[in-house]
XYZ file of C-alpha atoms in Angstrom:
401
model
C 26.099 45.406 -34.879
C 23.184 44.795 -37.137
C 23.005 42.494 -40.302
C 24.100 44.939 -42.380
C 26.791 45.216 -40.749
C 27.492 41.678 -40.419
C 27.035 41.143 -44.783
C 29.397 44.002 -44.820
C 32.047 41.972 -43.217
C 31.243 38.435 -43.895
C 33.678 37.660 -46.135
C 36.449 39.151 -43.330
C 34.634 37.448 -40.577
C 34.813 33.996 -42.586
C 38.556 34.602 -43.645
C 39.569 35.384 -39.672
C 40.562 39.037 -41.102
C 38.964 41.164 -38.407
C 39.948 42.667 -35.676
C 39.063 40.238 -32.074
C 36.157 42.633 -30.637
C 34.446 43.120 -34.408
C 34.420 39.049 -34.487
C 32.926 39.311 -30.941
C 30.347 41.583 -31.841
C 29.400 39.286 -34.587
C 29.547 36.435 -32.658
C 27.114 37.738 -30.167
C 24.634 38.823 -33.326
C 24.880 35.104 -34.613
C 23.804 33.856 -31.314
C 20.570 36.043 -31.465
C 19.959 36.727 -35.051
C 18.372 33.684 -37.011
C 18.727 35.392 -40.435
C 22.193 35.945 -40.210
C 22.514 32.005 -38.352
C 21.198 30.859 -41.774
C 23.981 32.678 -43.323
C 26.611 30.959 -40.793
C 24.860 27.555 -41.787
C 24.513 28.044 -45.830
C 28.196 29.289 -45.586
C 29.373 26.141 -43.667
C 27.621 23.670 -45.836
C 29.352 24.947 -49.256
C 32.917 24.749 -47.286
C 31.918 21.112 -47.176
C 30.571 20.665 -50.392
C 34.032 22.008 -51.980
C 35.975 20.014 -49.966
C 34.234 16.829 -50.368
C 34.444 17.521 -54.518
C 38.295 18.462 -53.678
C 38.769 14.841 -52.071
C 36.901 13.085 -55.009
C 39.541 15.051 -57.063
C 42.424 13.685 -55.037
C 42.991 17.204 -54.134
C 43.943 18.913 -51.382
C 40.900 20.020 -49.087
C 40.030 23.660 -49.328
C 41.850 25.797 -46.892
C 39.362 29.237 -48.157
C 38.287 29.249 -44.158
C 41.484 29.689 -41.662
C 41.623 26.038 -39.552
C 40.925 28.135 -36.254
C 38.130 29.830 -37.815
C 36.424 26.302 -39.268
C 36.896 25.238 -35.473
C 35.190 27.686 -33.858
C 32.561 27.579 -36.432
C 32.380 23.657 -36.144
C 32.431 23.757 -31.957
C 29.108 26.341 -32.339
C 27.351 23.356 -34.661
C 28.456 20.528 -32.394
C 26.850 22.812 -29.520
C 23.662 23.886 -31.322
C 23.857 19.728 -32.348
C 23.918 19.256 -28.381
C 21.221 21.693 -27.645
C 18.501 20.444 -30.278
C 19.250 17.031 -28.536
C 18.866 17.870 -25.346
C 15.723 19.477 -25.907
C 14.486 16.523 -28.251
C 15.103 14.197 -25.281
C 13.774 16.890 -22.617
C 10.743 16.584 -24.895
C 10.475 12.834 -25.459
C 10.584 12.514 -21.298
C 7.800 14.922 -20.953
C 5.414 13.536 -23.818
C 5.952 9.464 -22.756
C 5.109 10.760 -18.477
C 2.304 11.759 -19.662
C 1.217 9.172 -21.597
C 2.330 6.616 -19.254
C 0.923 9.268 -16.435
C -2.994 8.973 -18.671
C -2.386 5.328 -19.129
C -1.152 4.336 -15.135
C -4.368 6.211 -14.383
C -6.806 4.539 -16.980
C -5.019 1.197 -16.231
C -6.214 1.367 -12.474
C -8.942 3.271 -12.181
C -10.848 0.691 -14.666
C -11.082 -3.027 -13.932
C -13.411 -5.981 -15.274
C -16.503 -4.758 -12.995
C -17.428 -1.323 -11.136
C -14.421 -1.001 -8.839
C -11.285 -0.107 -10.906
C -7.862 -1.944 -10.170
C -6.365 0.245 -7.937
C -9.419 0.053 -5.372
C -9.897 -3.274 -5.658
C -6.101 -3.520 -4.564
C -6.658 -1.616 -1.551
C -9.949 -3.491 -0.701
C -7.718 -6.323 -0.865
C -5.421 -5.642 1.429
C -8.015 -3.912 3.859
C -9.857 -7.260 3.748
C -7.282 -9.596 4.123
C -5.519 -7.549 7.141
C -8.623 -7.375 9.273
C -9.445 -10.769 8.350
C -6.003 -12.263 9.270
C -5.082 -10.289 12.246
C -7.955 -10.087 15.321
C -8.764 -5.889 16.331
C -6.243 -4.868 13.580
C -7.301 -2.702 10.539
C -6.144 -0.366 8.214
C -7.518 3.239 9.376
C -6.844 6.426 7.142
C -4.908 6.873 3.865
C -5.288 6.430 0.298
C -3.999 5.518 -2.996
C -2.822 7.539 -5.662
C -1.542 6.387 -9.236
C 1.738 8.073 -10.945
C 4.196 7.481 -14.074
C 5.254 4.704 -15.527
C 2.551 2.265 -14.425
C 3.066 2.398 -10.660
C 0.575 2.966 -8.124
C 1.373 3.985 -4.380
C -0.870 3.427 -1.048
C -0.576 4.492 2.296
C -2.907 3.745 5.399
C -2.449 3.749 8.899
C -3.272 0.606 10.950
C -4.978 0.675 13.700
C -7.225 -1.180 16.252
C -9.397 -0.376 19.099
C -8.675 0.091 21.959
C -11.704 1.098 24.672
C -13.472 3.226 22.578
C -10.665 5.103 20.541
C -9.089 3.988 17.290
C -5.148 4.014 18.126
C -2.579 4.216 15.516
C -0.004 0.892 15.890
C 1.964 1.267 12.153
C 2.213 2.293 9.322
C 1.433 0.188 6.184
C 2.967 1.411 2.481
C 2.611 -0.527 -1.010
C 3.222 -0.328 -4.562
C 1.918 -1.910 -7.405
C 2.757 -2.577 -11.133
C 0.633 -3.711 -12.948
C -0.727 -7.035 -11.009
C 2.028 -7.113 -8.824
C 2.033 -5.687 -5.318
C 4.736 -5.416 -2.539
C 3.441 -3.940 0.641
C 5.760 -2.862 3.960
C 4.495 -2.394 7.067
C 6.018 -0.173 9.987
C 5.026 -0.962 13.267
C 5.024 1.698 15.468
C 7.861 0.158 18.176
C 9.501 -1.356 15.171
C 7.255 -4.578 15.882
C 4.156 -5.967 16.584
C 3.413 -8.164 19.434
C 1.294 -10.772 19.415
C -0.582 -10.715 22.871
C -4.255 -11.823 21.544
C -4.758 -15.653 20.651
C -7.204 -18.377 21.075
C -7.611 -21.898 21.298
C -10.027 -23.884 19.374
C -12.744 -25.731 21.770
C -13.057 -28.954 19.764
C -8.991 -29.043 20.278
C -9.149 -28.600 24.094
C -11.296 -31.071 24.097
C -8.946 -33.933 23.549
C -6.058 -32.365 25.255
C -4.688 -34.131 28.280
C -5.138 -33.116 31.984
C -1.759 -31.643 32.419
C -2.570 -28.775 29.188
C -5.938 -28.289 30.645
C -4.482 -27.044 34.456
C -2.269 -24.893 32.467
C -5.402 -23.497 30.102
C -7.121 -22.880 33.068
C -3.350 -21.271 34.963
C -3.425 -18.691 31.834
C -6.711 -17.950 32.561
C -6.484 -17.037 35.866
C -3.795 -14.975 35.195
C -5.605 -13.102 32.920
C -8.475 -12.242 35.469
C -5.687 -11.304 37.698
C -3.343 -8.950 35.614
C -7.342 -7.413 34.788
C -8.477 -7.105 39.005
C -5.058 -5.193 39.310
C -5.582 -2.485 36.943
C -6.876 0.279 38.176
C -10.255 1.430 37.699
C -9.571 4.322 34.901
C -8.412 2.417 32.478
C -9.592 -0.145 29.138
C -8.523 -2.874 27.766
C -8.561 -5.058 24.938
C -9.302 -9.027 26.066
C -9.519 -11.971 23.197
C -11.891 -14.914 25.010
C -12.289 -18.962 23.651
C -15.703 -20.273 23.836
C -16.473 -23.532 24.786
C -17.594 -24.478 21.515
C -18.986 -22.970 18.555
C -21.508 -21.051 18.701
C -23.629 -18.707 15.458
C -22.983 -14.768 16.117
C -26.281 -13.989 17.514
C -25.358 -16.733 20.082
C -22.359 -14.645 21.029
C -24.697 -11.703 21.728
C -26.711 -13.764 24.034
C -23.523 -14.839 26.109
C -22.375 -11.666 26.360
C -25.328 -10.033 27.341
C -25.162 -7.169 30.181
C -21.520 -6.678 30.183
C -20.620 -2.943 28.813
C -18.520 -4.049 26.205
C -17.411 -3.548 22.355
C -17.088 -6.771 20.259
C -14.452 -5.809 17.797
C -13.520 -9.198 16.258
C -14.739 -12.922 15.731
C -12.615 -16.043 16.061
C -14.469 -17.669 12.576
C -13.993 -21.460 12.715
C -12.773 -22.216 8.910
C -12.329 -26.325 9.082
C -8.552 -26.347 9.216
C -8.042 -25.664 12.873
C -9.006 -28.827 13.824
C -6.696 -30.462 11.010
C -3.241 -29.318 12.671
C -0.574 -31.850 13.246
C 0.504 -32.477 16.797
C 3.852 -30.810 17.143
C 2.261 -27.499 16.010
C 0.801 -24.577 18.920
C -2.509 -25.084 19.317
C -2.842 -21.645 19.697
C -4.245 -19.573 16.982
C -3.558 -15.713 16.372
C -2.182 -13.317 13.703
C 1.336 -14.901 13.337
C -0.006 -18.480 12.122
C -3.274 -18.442 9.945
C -6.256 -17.728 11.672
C -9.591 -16.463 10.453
C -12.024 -14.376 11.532
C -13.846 -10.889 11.107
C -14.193 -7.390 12.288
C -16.481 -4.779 12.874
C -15.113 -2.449 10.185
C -15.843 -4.937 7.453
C -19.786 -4.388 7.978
C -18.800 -0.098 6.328
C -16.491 -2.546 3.612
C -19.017 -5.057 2.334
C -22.771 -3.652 3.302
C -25.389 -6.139 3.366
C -29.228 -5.015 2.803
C -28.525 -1.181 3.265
C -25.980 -0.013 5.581
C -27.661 -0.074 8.771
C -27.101 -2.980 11.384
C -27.928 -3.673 15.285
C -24.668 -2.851 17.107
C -25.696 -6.455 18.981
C -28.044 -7.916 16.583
C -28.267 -8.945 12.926
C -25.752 -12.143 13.182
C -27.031 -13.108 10.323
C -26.347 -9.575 8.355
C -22.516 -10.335 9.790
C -22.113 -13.875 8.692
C -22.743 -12.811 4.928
C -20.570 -10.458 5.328
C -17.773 -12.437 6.134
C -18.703 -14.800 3.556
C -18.577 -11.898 1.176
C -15.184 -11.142 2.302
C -14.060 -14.333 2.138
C -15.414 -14.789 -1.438
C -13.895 -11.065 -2.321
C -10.394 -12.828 -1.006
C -11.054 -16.037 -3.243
C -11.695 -13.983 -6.694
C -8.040 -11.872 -6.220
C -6.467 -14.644 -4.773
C -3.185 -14.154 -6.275
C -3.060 -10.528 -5.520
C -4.036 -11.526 -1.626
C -1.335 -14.660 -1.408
C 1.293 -11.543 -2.618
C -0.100 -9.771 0.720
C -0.431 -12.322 3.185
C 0.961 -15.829 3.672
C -0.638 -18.716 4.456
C -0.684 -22.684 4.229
C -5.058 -22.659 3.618
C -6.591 -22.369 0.017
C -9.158 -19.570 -0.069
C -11.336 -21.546 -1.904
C -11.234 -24.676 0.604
C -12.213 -22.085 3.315
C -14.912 -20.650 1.799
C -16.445 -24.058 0.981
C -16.183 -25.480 4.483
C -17.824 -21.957 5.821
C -20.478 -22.198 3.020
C -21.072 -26.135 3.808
C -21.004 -25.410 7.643
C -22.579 -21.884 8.500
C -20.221 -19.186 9.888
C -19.712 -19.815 13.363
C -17.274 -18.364 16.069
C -15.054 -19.713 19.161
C -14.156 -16.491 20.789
C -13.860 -13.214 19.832
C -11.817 -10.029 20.752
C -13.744 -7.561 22.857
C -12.803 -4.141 24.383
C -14.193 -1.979 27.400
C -13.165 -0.762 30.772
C -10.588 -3.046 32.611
C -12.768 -3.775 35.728
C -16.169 -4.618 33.125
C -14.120 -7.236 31.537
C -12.703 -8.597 34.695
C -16.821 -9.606 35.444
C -16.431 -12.056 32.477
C -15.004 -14.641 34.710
C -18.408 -15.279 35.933
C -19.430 -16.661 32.303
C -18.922 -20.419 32.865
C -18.542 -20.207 28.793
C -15.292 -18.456 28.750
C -12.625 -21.334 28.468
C -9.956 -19.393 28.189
C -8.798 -15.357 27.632
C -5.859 -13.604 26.844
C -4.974 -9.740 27.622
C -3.816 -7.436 24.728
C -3.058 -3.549 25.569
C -4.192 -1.461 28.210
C -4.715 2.064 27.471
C -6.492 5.529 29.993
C -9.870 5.691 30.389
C -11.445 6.645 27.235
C -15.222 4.825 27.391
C -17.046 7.818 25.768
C -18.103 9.318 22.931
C -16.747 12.477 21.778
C -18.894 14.911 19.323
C -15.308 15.183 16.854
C -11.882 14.224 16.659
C -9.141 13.677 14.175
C -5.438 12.842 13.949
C -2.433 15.529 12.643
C -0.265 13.376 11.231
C 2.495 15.935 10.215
């Protein structure tokens, strides 16, 4: 049926005259024909006009149009009614994710000096994890921004282990605007804490009966090393006998085949504990220190440095770290908890030079076992155990799905 047809029969079609598959057939044209939809509309609108000057009259409403045929004719408006606000909506949703999708991504990628708010997020929580927890870091992963003002990461974390980087969790966060919520999943569903220290000036005014049991820890720990096998590495944390600058570690530890991955960095509050807490110090209760991986995070001079060498290179650089931790602050107290002020760190290391009491190193099992020679070793602990891996490999990677 074309529109001639349909003019030809309007006045039927209106009145409900026509036979049911004629009204189809126009039905159908309505649907695609916007000429003859006009018609439908302009017809529609003087039905009301009449009866609205019929109810001013006190008169009866105008019954020109059949009641079933004004109700099919009102259910197609209250449908095209639906349909235009569907699609308004529809429309509304896409233009506001965009702009909130340009705006989430201007928002964080900008920031108040070169490094936009989303990085400097993510350098945040790199920092303060490999600050706060000894051999632990965050390893690959990224961030990426979306709508309304939220911005995802994902990283794996990791620590060394001989010389391979093994995955131990999972960490996941999300930020709007300035506030972040972070998750981590641990591999095992936990994390155990196997590598902790002691603090030299605190041994030194324990009594006799803690010292035999320092020393019966220690001795354990050269034992559970002497019976692993030969293939294998391990991860060992070791307490000094007092504090000693970075380059002085390098001395101490010179001619054993070893990685140091982390330093124990004495920060001033160590020695103020009160006496019925541990005086052991490790990633579940505030201590401080710094790893390898920070030296690729906050370059000092160029980014070359002496794999046993340049103390002085590393000492700014945990300084650096620290003062990186001090200016977001807020943000890092929403990652990590802790009873020390960042800033009354900082100023004891800047007032006192960094200096370390132990430090986390790595290597083959029976290497580390020939540390109990070095009459400066107070005390060690033994984290995870893994095959022999104590070479370099040209490539490698990790599938991750």
């Amino acid at each position: 049926m074309n529109c001639n047809d349909v003019k030809f029969k309007w006045k039927s079609y209106i009145n409900g005259e026509l036979p049911s598959d004629e009204e189809r057939a126009i039905d159908e044209h309505l649907e695609s024909c916007p000429e003859c939809e006009q018609l439908l509309n302009e017809t529609m609108e003087e039905q009301e006009e009449k009866s609205r000057e019929q109810i001013v009259k006190q008169e009866d409403p105008l019954n020109e149009i059949p009641i079933k045929k004004q109700a099919q004719m009102l259910r197609k408006a209250k449908w095209k009614n639906r349909l235009m606000t569907a699609l308004t909506v529809l429309l509304i949703f896409i233009v506001v994710s965009f702009m909130t999708g340009l705006f989430t991504a201007s928002y964080y990628g900008f920031g108040s000096d070169k490094q936009g708010r989303g990085e400097r997020a993510v350098q945040v929580v790199k920092t303060a994890t490999q600050m706060s927890m000894p051999n632990v870091f965050l390893g690959s992963g990224g961030m990426d921004t979306n709508f309304y003002f939220t911005l995802d990461m994902d990283f794996s974390i990791q620590k060394q282990i001989g010389k391979d980087n093994k995955s131990i969790g999972k960490l996941d966060g999300k930020m709007l605007f300035n506030s972040l919520n972070v998750k981590r999943e641990w591999a095992d569903g936990q994390y155990d804490v196997k590598l902790h220290f002691l603090h030299p000036n605190l041994v030194a005014n324990e009594q006799e009966t803690e010292l035999d049991f320092y020393e019966e820890v220690l001795n354990e720990t050269w034992n559970s090393l002497d019976l692993l096998p030969e293939g294998t590495v391990s991860e060992l944390a070791i307490t000094f006998d007092g504090l000693y600058e970075i380059d002085e570690v390098y001395q101490l530890l010179e001619g054993f085949d070893l990685d140091i991955v982390w330093y124990a960095i004495d920060t001033g509050v160590e020695q103020e504990r009160e006496e019925y807490r541990s005086p052991y110090f490790s990633a579940s209760n505030g201590i401080w220190g710094f790893h390898e991986r920070a030296v690729f995070d906050f370059p000092q001079h160029g980014n070359s440095i002496m794999e046993r060498g340049d103390g002085q290179k590393r000492a700014e650089i945990f300084k650096t770290s620290l003062h990186f931790l001090v200016e977001n602050s807020k943000l890092a107290k929403k990652y990590i908890w802790t009873e020390q002020s960042f800033e009354e760190v900082y100023k004891y290391v800047e007032e006192n030079g960094v200096k370390t009491y132990g430090v986390v190193v790595t290597g083959p099992s029976k290497e580390l076992l020939r540390l109990q020679q070095n009459e400066s070793i107070i005390y060690a602990t033994m984290g995870e155990v893994d095959f022999w891996n104590w070479y370099n490999t040209p490539s490698s990677g990790t599938i991750y799905n």
